[in-house]
Amino acid sequence: MSPLEFDTTYHYQVGLGFVVNGEATFMVKSEQVYNFTTRSEDPDEISVLMFADMGVVFSPMNVKRIQNRVRQQAMNGNFFIYHIGDISYADFYPGMMYQFIWNLWFEYFDEIHPYVPYMVSVGNHEYEPRHPDNQDYEQNFAAYNHKFWMPLRNNSQYGHNMWYHFDFGPVRFVSIDTETNYPHPHESPYPPIFNGNQFSYVTNAIKSTNRSQTPFLVVLGHRPIYSAVKGFSDANGNVLSRSKVLQNVWERVFYEGHVDLYTCGHVHAYERQYPVYNQTVETKSNPNNLTNPRDTVHLIVGTGGCIEGLELNEWYNKNIYWNYKIFNDDEGYALLRVKRDKTNRRQMTITWEFYSTTHDELVDSFVMTKTY
């Protein structure tokens, strides 16, 4: 579907057909007419709805809330959704149900996917089969790489969705693969190595960010570096286990590249940390109104509604010094709004909001002002 004009609403139908001399001829087509609006050429303000860890069990109400947000943004081409890994949880089911669960999950989004861009990052449940007969389906993250088409999917050097980056208005988004292709990854040595050097690619994507064009930098990956859940950290706030591996690989890259936010999931709750680097908190003053923080703010939104349920209170270390907020009472989603000042294009106002599902209530929010 190219070339498309900026800031334009397109109407379309889905069907089975062929193209002759540039004209589409349908043998079968849907009665329903869908539409989407393309982004502005250089938007000064964008909105992104984020969550992770969804599946088909406890997610229907959350899907309804997301659907309502999509309706509110129906004609806003500068809005999209980011699902940060663990998408359908089809790996929980026997092989005979694997494709059925994927199809069911897509049906949940019938009133969402046709209207707004839906970006994904890879999670452990895109590979981690709990049933031996799922190996054929999940080998090489097959479902994830065939059902979605992210920016590097058609790149001859890469040809997969495992990591990528793109610029959208005043923001550069960098999606990392927390499962494979970095030193001591979680899934090694089981899946084959994917094409390309992820560490080199991501490091370059971060360091090459043109702050005069895209002054705000967001990295997304499924697994957290900082979580107050026991096993991810200890009672003294030391990062442990798989999170420690991620910290050793990525945190210095984030710091040197001035990454503003790292958003993730895997932990089935919401967490917000103070600006932190190397387990040292930059500041605890005015945590809801941050001005030019040097360190990255880490956010967990693993509240999509997965089959495993939410984290229990007793699983948490209490009063970890780098943790600001924990919410594990309900599923939910986050809204990120980034607005660039029209007169000083290096000045940004970032608003982050997290909403619980049951009553669509605002649970946590902060504003960050940054000038580059």
XYZ file of C-alpha atoms in Angstrom:
372
model
C 0.000 0.000 0.000
C 2.288 2.727 -1.191
C 2.776 5.503 -1.823
C 0.364 6.910 0.747
C -0.256 10.602 1.340
C 0.347 12.142 4.752
C -2.610 13.076 6.955
C -5.100 11.310 4.718
C -7.976 8.945 5.534
C -8.133 5.824 3.377
C -11.093 3.453 3.079
C -10.578 -0.172 2.104
C -12.102 -3.636 1.928
C -10.463 -6.992 2.560
C -10.832 -9.814 0.084
C -9.383 -12.449 -2.171
C -8.383 -11.264 -5.601
C -5.639 -10.263 -7.977
C -4.161 -7.165 -9.610
C -4.211 -6.563 -13.365
C -2.521 -3.471 -14.808
C -2.474 -1.875 -11.384
C -6.200 -2.450 -10.796
C -7.450 -4.725 -8.005
C -10.061 -7.269 -9.021
C -11.811 -9.064 -6.172
C -13.274 -12.537 -6.434
C -14.499 -12.291 -2.838
C -14.512 -9.200 -0.653
C -15.843 -8.210 2.745
C -19.000 -6.173 3.022
C -17.439 -4.054 5.742
C -15.476 -1.004 4.687
C -12.545 -0.180 6.962
C -10.563 3.019 7.250
C -7.342 4.382 8.665
C -5.696 7.793 8.772
C -2.025 8.253 7.943
C 0.268 10.291 10.137
C 1.190 13.916 9.599
C 4.401 14.550 7.680
C 6.223 15.982 10.696
C 3.913 15.766 13.713
C 4.797 17.771 16.799
C 2.558 15.615 18.992
C 2.014 11.856 19.038
C 0.208 9.368 21.297
C 1.049 5.711 21.918
C -0.996 3.154 23.857
C 1.213 0.488 25.462
C 0.873 -2.838 27.259
C 2.427 -6.310 27.350
C 1.497 -9.866 28.354
C -2.025 -10.280 27.017
C -3.364 -13.605 25.748
C -7.079 -14.469 25.615
C -8.087 -15.289 29.217
C -8.181 -12.168 31.401
C -7.826 -9.696 28.544
C -11.357 -9.118 27.093
C -12.167 -6.120 29.311
C -8.777 -4.584 28.611
C -9.364 -5.072 24.879
C -12.674 -3.210 25.237
C -10.935 -0.296 26.966
C -8.304 -0.199 24.241
C -11.029 -0.322 21.620
C -12.676 2.725 23.199
C -9.374 4.603 23.044
C -9.012 3.692 19.383
C -12.482 5.085 18.686
C -11.533 8.331 20.416
C -8.461 8.545 18.174
C -10.274 7.383 15.023
C -9.118 10.242 12.804
C -5.762 10.812 14.507
C -3.029 9.410 12.302
C -0.446 10.275 14.960
C -1.676 7.542 17.319
C -0.646 3.891 17.432
C -0.480 0.855 19.734
C 2.609 -0.937 21.058
C 2.346 -4.520 22.375
C 5.643 -5.236 24.141
C 5.795 -9.012 23.882
C 3.857 -12.086 25.044
C 1.051 -11.641 22.578
C -1.405 -14.561 22.364
C 0.032 -17.076 24.892
C -0.786 -19.823 22.385
C 2.190 -21.748 23.774
C 0.099 -22.574 26.861
C -2.160 -24.850 24.818
C -1.708 -28.242 23.091
C -0.502 -28.114 19.504
C -3.946 -28.834 18.075
C -5.159 -25.561 19.664
C -2.115 -23.445 18.870
C -3.414 -21.829 15.689
C -6.934 -21.588 17.139
C -5.659 -19.468 20.052
C -3.751 -17.194 17.699
C -6.891 -16.777 15.581
C -8.987 -16.104 18.680
C -6.565 -13.414 19.807
C -6.743 -11.723 16.407
C -10.548 -11.867 16.549
C -10.405 -9.937 19.830
C -8.787 -7.109 17.854
C -11.214 -7.052 14.930
C -12.260 -3.521 15.907
C -8.701 -2.323 16.503
C -6.198 -3.732 13.999
C -7.972 -2.453 10.858
C -7.905 1.155 12.065
C -4.575 1.943 13.751
C -0.952 0.773 13.451
C -0.172 -2.090 15.835
C 3.515 -2.506 16.660
C 4.907 -5.537 18.501
C 8.079 -6.588 20.274
C 9.043 -10.207 20.859
C 8.499 -11.899 24.235
C 9.372 -15.255 25.763
C 5.897 -16.688 25.069
C 6.489 -16.228 21.365
C 8.980 -19.079 21.712
C 8.632 -20.820 25.069
C 6.442 -23.890 24.354
C 4.931 -25.634 27.360
C 3.830 -28.579 25.215
C 6.341 -30.673 23.229
C 4.028 -30.766 20.217
C 4.303 -26.969 19.915
C 7.970 -27.116 18.935
C 7.216 -27.138 15.213
C 4.925 -24.120 15.544
C 7.249 -21.994 17.658
C 10.626 -22.925 16.222
C 12.447 -19.721 15.256
C 9.581 -17.678 16.737
C 7.743 -18.723 13.582
C 4.253 -17.432 14.411
C 5.587 -14.070 15.578
C 7.700 -13.578 12.468
C 4.982 -14.635 10.030
C 1.928 -12.953 11.536
C 3.482 -9.513 12.005
C 5.461 -7.241 9.706
C 7.749 -4.838 11.531
C 10.309 -2.459 9.944
C 13.097 -5.035 9.378
C 10.837 -7.886 8.234
C 11.488 -7.257 4.534
C 15.105 -6.166 4.982
C 17.417 -8.466 3.011
C 20.049 -8.356 5.759
C 17.668 -9.200 8.591
C 14.281 -10.503 7.425
C 12.699 -10.765 10.864
C 10.870 -8.773 13.530
C 13.218 -9.533 16.410
C 14.679 -6.021 16.724
C 14.225 -2.798 14.779
C 13.804 0.961 15.123
C 11.776 3.732 13.535
C 11.160 7.455 13.931
C 7.662 8.774 14.512
C 7.324 12.526 14.839
C 9.621 13.758 17.625
C 10.403 10.249 18.937
C 12.779 7.458 17.980
C 11.481 4.037 19.054
C 13.966 1.173 19.379
C 12.585 -2.333 19.912
C 15.039 -4.860 21.342
C 14.919 -8.653 21.524
C 15.380 -9.736 25.146
C 15.250 -13.449 24.214
C 18.086 -14.054 21.726
C 21.128 -12.578 20.008
C 23.003 -10.861 22.814
C 25.602 -12.179 25.291
C 24.065 -14.987 27.400
C 20.478 -14.584 26.152
C 17.563 -16.298 27.856
C 16.757 -18.733 25.025
C 20.344 -19.638 24.084
C 21.318 -22.111 22.772
C 17.895 -23.445 21.796
C 16.710 -21.280 18.885
C 19.024 -20.632 15.956
C 20.703 -17.254 15.913
C 18.824 -14.676 13.853
C 20.480 -12.697 11.089
C 22.471 -9.700 12.209
C 24.284 -8.426 15.279
C 21.595 -7.098 17.589
C 23.975 -5.345 19.974
C 25.689 -3.467 17.158
C 22.396 -2.612 15.465
C 20.678 -1.348 18.623
C 23.730 0.557 19.842
C 23.974 2.328 16.501
C 20.218 3.025 16.401
C 20.463 4.679 19.812
C 23.698 6.605 19.270
C 22.740 7.811 15.795
C 19.539 9.459 17.002
C 19.378 12.994 15.610
C 18.174 14.940 18.632
C 17.385 17.994 16.541
C 14.841 15.901 14.610
C 13.796 13.240 17.138
C 14.760 14.606 20.544
C 12.979 11.888 22.576
C 14.246 8.305 22.699
C 12.222 5.286 23.842
C 13.526 1.714 24.010
C 11.075 -1.164 24.285
C 11.892 -4.742 25.265
C 9.892 -7.515 26.854
C 11.958 -8.270 29.965
C 12.684 -5.703 32.684
C 16.024 -4.610 34.031
C 14.485 -3.155 37.187
C 11.565 -4.880 38.924
C 10.778 -5.105 42.625
C 9.560 -8.712 42.260
C 11.677 -11.190 44.224
C 14.072 -12.982 41.924
C 14.388 -9.963 39.659
C 15.950 -8.022 42.544
C 16.779 -8.660 46.182
C 15.618 -6.850 49.309
C 18.491 -4.371 48.973
C 17.613 -3.440 45.400
C 20.387 -5.411 43.710
C 19.395 -6.578 40.228
C 19.443 -10.373 39.884
C 19.279 -13.281 37.450
C 18.051 -12.595 33.889
C 17.568 -8.923 34.714
C 21.230 -8.738 35.703
C 22.216 -10.168 32.314
C 20.123 -7.519 30.580
C 21.592 -4.828 32.809
C 25.138 -5.891 31.957
C 24.403 -5.797 28.228
C 22.097 -2.815 27.782
C 22.110 -0.344 30.654
C 25.382 1.358 29.760
C 24.191 1.626 26.138
C 20.994 3.293 27.387
C 22.968 5.669 29.599
C 25.536 6.691 27.007
C 22.790 7.120 24.407
C 20.602 9.201 26.735
C 17.604 6.873 26.473
C 14.644 8.612 28.107
C 12.279 5.675 28.729
C 12.643 1.911 28.802
C 9.205 0.292 28.658
C 8.758 -3.439 29.146
C 6.536 -6.216 30.484
C 7.139 -9.842 31.583
C 6.278 -8.958 35.183
C 2.483 -9.088 35.320
C 1.910 -5.790 37.050
C 2.595 -2.091 36.626
C 5.793 -0.568 37.991
C 7.451 2.805 37.663
C 11.004 3.399 38.817
C 12.780 6.640 39.624
C 15.355 7.779 37.034
C 18.104 5.240 37.688
C 21.439 4.025 36.364
C 23.627 1.264 37.751
C 21.216 0.871 40.698
C 21.817 4.494 41.684
C 18.823 6.830 41.765
C 19.433 10.189 40.149
C 16.778 12.066 42.118
C 13.618 11.444 44.119
C 12.460 15.058 44.082
C 9.294 15.824 42.123
C 8.891 12.294 40.694
C 5.619 13.299 39.026
C 7.130 16.365 37.370
C 10.580 15.541 36.038
C 12.805 18.139 34.399
C 15.701 16.983 32.230
C 16.479 13.732 34.054
C 19.861 12.357 32.998
C 19.006 8.730 33.697
C 16.432 6.435 32.127
C 12.952 5.988 33.609
C 12.054 2.276 33.611
C 8.371 1.324 33.242
C 6.665 -2.083 33.387
C 3.239 -2.535 31.765
C 2.781 -6.318 31.915
C -0.916 -5.843 32.586
C -2.508 -6.963 29.318
C -4.503 -9.750 30.977
C -2.559 -12.967 30.494
C -3.546 -16.480 31.586
C -1.001 -16.469 34.433
C -2.758 -13.643 36.262
C -1.237 -10.731 38.159
C 1.733 -10.739 40.517
C 0.847 -11.372 44.172
C 1.780 -8.916 46.926
C 3.946 -11.476 48.706
C 6.111 -11.842 45.613
C 7.400 -8.282 45.970
C 10.373 -6.876 47.805
C 9.064 -3.984 49.858
C 10.376 -0.427 49.777
C 13.050 -0.908 47.123
C 14.795 2.465 46.946
C 14.678 2.799 43.141
C 10.991 1.825 42.896
C 8.372 4.578 42.900
C 5.093 2.789 42.139
C 3.678 -0.749 42.090
C 0.139 -1.581 40.959
C -0.935 -5.221 40.788
C -4.660 -4.963 41.578
C -6.001 -4.945 38.023
C -5.101 -5.238 34.362
C -4.481 -2.007 32.491
C -2.700 -0.040 29.794
C -0.522 3.047 29.478
C -0.786 6.151 27.328
C 2.365 7.995 26.288
C 1.948 11.476 24.836
C 4.935 13.355 23.465
C 4.588 16.995 22.452
C 7.301 19.103 20.861
C 7.353 22.840 21.461
C 6.555 24.641 18.213
C 9.014 27.479 18.849
C 11.843 25.452 20.423
C 11.865 22.110 18.634
C 14.412 20.696 21.073
C 12.019 21.083 24.002
C 9.623 18.241 24.763
C 6.749 17.691 27.158
C 6.081 14.026 27.855
C 2.967 12.826 29.646
C 2.723 9.237 30.872
C -0.550 7.819 32.223
C -1.453 4.331 33.401
C -5.111 3.281 33.568
C -6.647 0.273 35.319
C -9.094 -1.789 33.312
C -12.154 -2.373 35.495
C -13.246 1.255 35.819
C -10.763 2.813 33.373
C -9.320 4.828 36.257
C -6.064 6.767 36.208
C -3.661 4.954 38.553
C -0.357 6.711 37.936
C 0.961 9.596 35.866
C 3.938 11.860 35.486
C 5.107 14.688 33.260
C 8.654 14.964 31.971
C 10.055 18.108 30.401
C 13.255 17.700 28.417
C 15.360 20.136 26.431
C 18.199 18.942 24.196
